[in-house]
Short mmCIF file of N, CA, C and O in Angstrom, two decimals:
data_model
loop_
_atom_site.label_atom_id
_atom_site.label_comp_id
_atom_site.label_asym_id
_atom_site.label_seq_id
_atom_site.Cartn_x
_atom_site.Cartn_y
_atom_site.Cartn_z
N MET I 134 94.96 100.84 65.69
CA MET I 134 94.51 101.51 66.20
C MET I 134 93.13 101.43 66.98
O MET I 134 93.07 101.73 68.38
N PHE I 135 92.23 100.60 66.08
CA PHE I 135 91.30 100.07 66.63
C PHE I 135 91.13 98.73 67.91
O PHE I 135 90.58 98.89 68.54
N GLY I 136 92.01 97.83 67.52
CA GLY I 136 92.25 97.33 68.43
C GLY I 136 92.52 97.74 70.12
O GLY I 136 92.35 97.43 71.04
N LEU I 137 93.30 98.83 70.22
CA LEU I 137 94.27 99.56 70.91
C LEU I 137 92.20 100.49 71.82
O LEU I 137 92.25 100.55 72.91
N VAL I 138 91.32 100.53 70.65
CA VAL I 138 90.12 100.95 71.53
C VAL I 138 89.60 100.22 72.33
O VAL I 138 88.57 100.17 73.37
N ALA I 139 88.83 98.81 71.17
CA ALA I 139 88.10 97.84 71.83
C ALA I 139 89.00 96.70 73.10
O ALA I 139 87.93 96.54 73.82
N VAL I 140 89.99 96.52 72.74
CA VAL I 140 90.82 95.79 73.79
C VAL I 140 92.22 95.90 73.65
O VAL I 140 93.23 95.94 73.67
N PRO I 141 91.89 97.66 74.65
CA PRO I 141 93.62 98.21 74.67
C PRO I 141 94.68 96.78 75.45
O PRO I 141 95.37 96.94 75.09
N ALA I 142 94.43 96.10 76.61
CA ALA I 142 95.22 95.28 77.41
C ALA I 142 95.63 94.55 76.38
O ALA I 142 97.19 93.67 76.97
N PHE I 143 95.03 94.04 75.54
CA PHE I 143 95.59 92.64 74.54
C PHE I 143 96.57 93.98 73.44
O PHE I 143 97.69 93.25 73.15
N PHE I 144 95.75 94.54 72.71
CA PHE I 144 96.66 95.56 71.90
C PHE I 144 98.01 96.26 71.94
O PHE I 144 98.62 96.55 71.53
N VAL I 145 97.50 96.72 73.35
CA VAL I 145 99.17 97.10 73.74
C VAL I 145 100.01 96.95 73.55
O VAL I 145 101.30 97.88 73.43
N TRP I 146 100.48 95.60 73.73
CA TRP I 146 101.82 94.90 73.12
C TRP I 146 102.07 94.98 71.82
O TRP I 146 103.47 95.21 72.01
N PHE I 147 101.36 95.16 70.99
CA PHE I 147 101.87 95.40 69.61
C PHE I 147 102.90 96.57 69.70
O PHE I 147 103.41 96.98 68.33
N LEU I 148 102.46 97.63 70.77
CA LEU I 148 103.29 99.04 70.44
C LEU I 148 104.64 98.63 70.50
O LEU I 148 105.06 100.18 70.69
N PHE I 149 104.93 97.67 71.30
CA PHE I 149 106.55 97.73 72.03
C PHE I 149 107.10 96.99 70.28
O PHE I 149 108.09 96.55 70.71
N LEU I 150 106.21 96.53 69.42
CA LEU I 150 107.22 96.53 68.17
C LEU I 150 108.09 97.20 67.70
O LEU I 150 107.75 98.51 68.03
N PRO I 151 109.09 97.67 67.05
CA PRO I 151 110.11 98.41 67.03
C PRO I 151 109.17 99.81 65.55
O PRO I 151 108.50 98.94 64.54
N GLY I 152 109.38 100.89 66.05
CA GLY I 152 109.13 101.84 64.98
C GLY I 152 107.76 102.62 66.05
O GLY I 152 107.39 103.98 65.73
N TYR I 153 107.51 102.57 67.11
CA TYR I 153 107.06 103.45 67.98
C TYR I 153 107.77 103.82 68.69
O TYR I 153 108.63 103.51 69.73
N GLY I 154 107.48 104.77 69.53
CA GLY I 154 108.16 106.03 70.29
C GLY I 154 107.90 105.20 71.93
O GLY I 154 106.62 104.72 71.86
N ARG I 155 108.64 106.24 72.68
CA ARG I 155 108.34 105.71 74.17
C ARG I 155 107.41 106.13 75.22
O ARG I 155 106.35 105.50 75.47
N SER I 156 107.22 107.18 74.25
CA SER I 156 105.48 108.40 75.03
C SER I 156 104.71 107.37 74.80
O SER I 156 103.77 107.42 75.29
N LEU I 157 104.46 107.32 73.46
CA LEU I 157 103.28 106.67 72.70
C LEU I 157 103.40 105.09 73.92
O LEU I 157 101.93 104.65 73.85
N ARG I 158 103.67 104.58 74.13
CA ARG I 158 103.91 102.90 74.57
C ARG I 158 103.91 103.86 75.96
O ARG I 158 102.85 102.75 76.58
N ILE I 159 104.35 104.79 76.97
CA ILE I 159 103.76 104.85 78.19
C ILE I 159 102.15 105.52 77.90
O ILE I 159 101.50 104.66 78.75
N VAL I 160 102.06 106.00 77.00
CA VAL I 160 100.81 106.77 77.46
C VAL I 160 99.94 105.38 76.56
O VAL I 160 98.30 105.16 77.71
N ALA I 161 99.78 104.27 75.42
CA ALA I 161 99.08 103.58 75.74
C ALA I 161 98.20 102.49 76.76
O ALA I 161 97.87 101.58 77.17
N LEU I 162 100.14 102.10 77.89
CA LEU I 162 100.12 101.21 78.60
C LEU I 162 99.13 102.21 79.68
O LEU I 162 98.52 101.25 80.61
N VAL I 163 99.54 103.39 80.31
CA VAL I 163 98.64 103.93 80.80
C VAL I 163 96.73 103.82 80.75
O VAL I 163 96.30 103.52 81.51
N TYR I 164 96.87 104.38 79.48
CA TYR I 164 95.27 103.79 79.01
C TYR I 164 94.40 102.79 79.14
O TYR I 164 93.36 102.16 78.99
N ALA I 165 95.46 101.76 78.53
CA ALA I 165 94.93 100.50 78.89
C ALA I 165 94.88 99.80 80.24
O ALA I 165 94.52 99.18 80.05
N PHE I 166 96.18 99.84 81.22
CA PHE I 166 95.28 100.09 82.46
C PHE I 166 94.72 100.41 83.28
O PHE I 166 94.12 100.23 84.55
N MET I 167 93.99 101.60 82.76
CA MET I 167 92.70 102.36 83.25
C MET I 167 92.04 101.81 84.22
O MET I 167 91.45 102.15 85.11
N PRO I 168 91.38 101.58 83.63
CA PRO I 168 89.79 100.58 84.02
C PRO I 168 90.17 99.44 85.50
O PRO I 168 89.10 99.74 86.01
N LEU I 169 91.45 99.09 85.17
CA LEU I 169 91.80 98.44 86.04
C LEU I 169 92.05 99.16 87.12
O LEU I 169 91.48 98.71 88.51
N ILE I 170 92.57 99.81 87.06
CA ILE I 170 92.90 101.61 88.38
C ILE I 170 91.44 101.61 88.75
O ILE I 170 91.20 101.93 89.78
N PHE I 171 90.92 102.25 88.25
CA PHE I 171 89.85 102.40 88.51
C PHE I 171 89.10 101.28 88.94
O PHE I 171 88.13 101.99 90.16
N ALA I 172 88.70 100.46 88.74
CA ALA I 172 87.71 99.07 89.18
C ALA I 172 87.85 98.96 90.30
O ALA I 172 87.59 98.80 91.46
N GLY I 173 90.02 98.90 90.43
CA GLY I 173 90.21 99.26 92.25
C GLY I 173 89.65 99.94 92.97
O GLY I 173 89.43 100.00 93.96
N VAL I 174 90.00 101.26 92.15
CA VAL I 174 89.88 102.27 93.50
C VAL I 174 88.00 102.71 93.88
O VAL I 174 88.13 102.34 94.84
N GLY I 175 87.17 102.26 92.32
CA GLY I 175 85.63 102.32 93.17
C GLY I 175 85.90 100.71 94.04
O GLY I 175 84.63 101.01 94.66
N MET I 176 86.08 99.87 93.99
CA MET I 176 85.90 98.59 94.89
C MET I 176 86.42 98.98 96.05
O MET I 176 85.83 99.08 97.37
N ALA I 177 87.72 99.66 96.34
CA ALA I 177 87.85 100.01 97.86
C ALA I 177 87.25 101.03 98.10
O ALA I 177 86.66 100.95 99.38
N VAL I 178 86.21 102.28 97.47
CA VAL I 178 85.32 103.36 98.16
C VAL I 178 84.39 102.59 98.41
O VAL I 178 83.70 102.54 99.35
N TRP I 179 83.37 101.34 97.80
CA TRP I 179 83.10 100.52 97.69
C TRP I 179 82.98 99.59 99.71
O TRP I 179 81.67 99.82 100.54
N LEU I 180 84.55 99.55 99.22
CA LEU I 180 84.25 98.13 100.99
C LEU I 180 83.89 99.23 102.12
O LEU I 180 83.77 98.98 102.97
N VAL I 181 84.97 100.44 101.95
CA VAL I 181 85.14 101.42 103.13
C VAL I 181 83.39 101.84 103.05
O VAL I 181 82.85 101.82 104.28
N PHE I 182 83.25 102.70 102.11
CA PHE I 182 81.12 102.60 102.62
C PHE I 182 80.57 101.51 103.15
O PHE I 182 79.24 101.85 104.19
N TRP I 183 80.79 100.26 103.02
CA TRP I 183 80.01 99.08 103.08
C TRP I 183 80.52 98.82 104.69
O TRP I 183 79.21 98.03 105.67
N ALA I 184 81.29 99.55 105.13
CA ALA I 184 81.89 98.91 106.35
C ALA I 184 81.59 99.48 107.22
O ALA I 184 81.12 99.58 108.25
N PHE I 185 81.53 101.12 106.96
CA PHE I 185 81.04 101.98 107.76
C PHE I 185 79.32 101.90 108.50
O PHE I 185 78.91 101.73 108.74
N LEU I 186 78.72 101.42 106.89
CA LEU I 186 77.23 100.82 106.80
C LEU I 186 77.15 99.89 108.15
O LEU I 186 76.32 99.55 109.15
N LYS I 187 78.20 98.75 108.33
CA LYS I 187 77.91 97.44 109.28
C LYS I 187 78.36 98.24 110.25
O LYS I 187 77.27 97.96 111.06
N ILE I 188 79.19 98.91 110.97
CA ILE I 188 79.17 99.81 111.99
C ILE I 188 78.15 100.40 112.32
O ILE I 188 77.69 100.82 113.87
N ALA I 189 77.20 101.70 111.23
CA ALA I 189 76.29 102.47 111.86
C ALA I 189 75.39 101.33 111.91
O ALA I 189 74.26 101.88 113.00
N SER I 190 75.55 100.69 111.30
CA SER I 190 73.31 99.57 112.73
C SER I 190 73.97 98.92 112.71
O SER I 190 73.00 98.20 113.32
N SER I 191 75.32 98.55 113.36
CA SER I 191 75.45 97.90 114.81
C SER I 191 75.01 98.32 115.75
O SER I 191 75.35 98.42 117.16
N LEU I 192 74.80 99.27 116.07
CA LEU I 192 75.43 100.39 116.94
C LEU I 192 74.04 100.67 117.72
O LEU I 192 73.04 100.81 117.39
#
């Protein structure tokens, strides 16, 4: 379980061994890849903000 907190994208795959429930696997996958989702959304917001700044500075 410490591995899931430290490096979740790597250790989540151990939950696919027999003995773990489907709901635990789904929650662990969502938890493991949440930083990537947040990073993607944050980057998209930053790019839109940067584009608006570029457009506004050229007016």
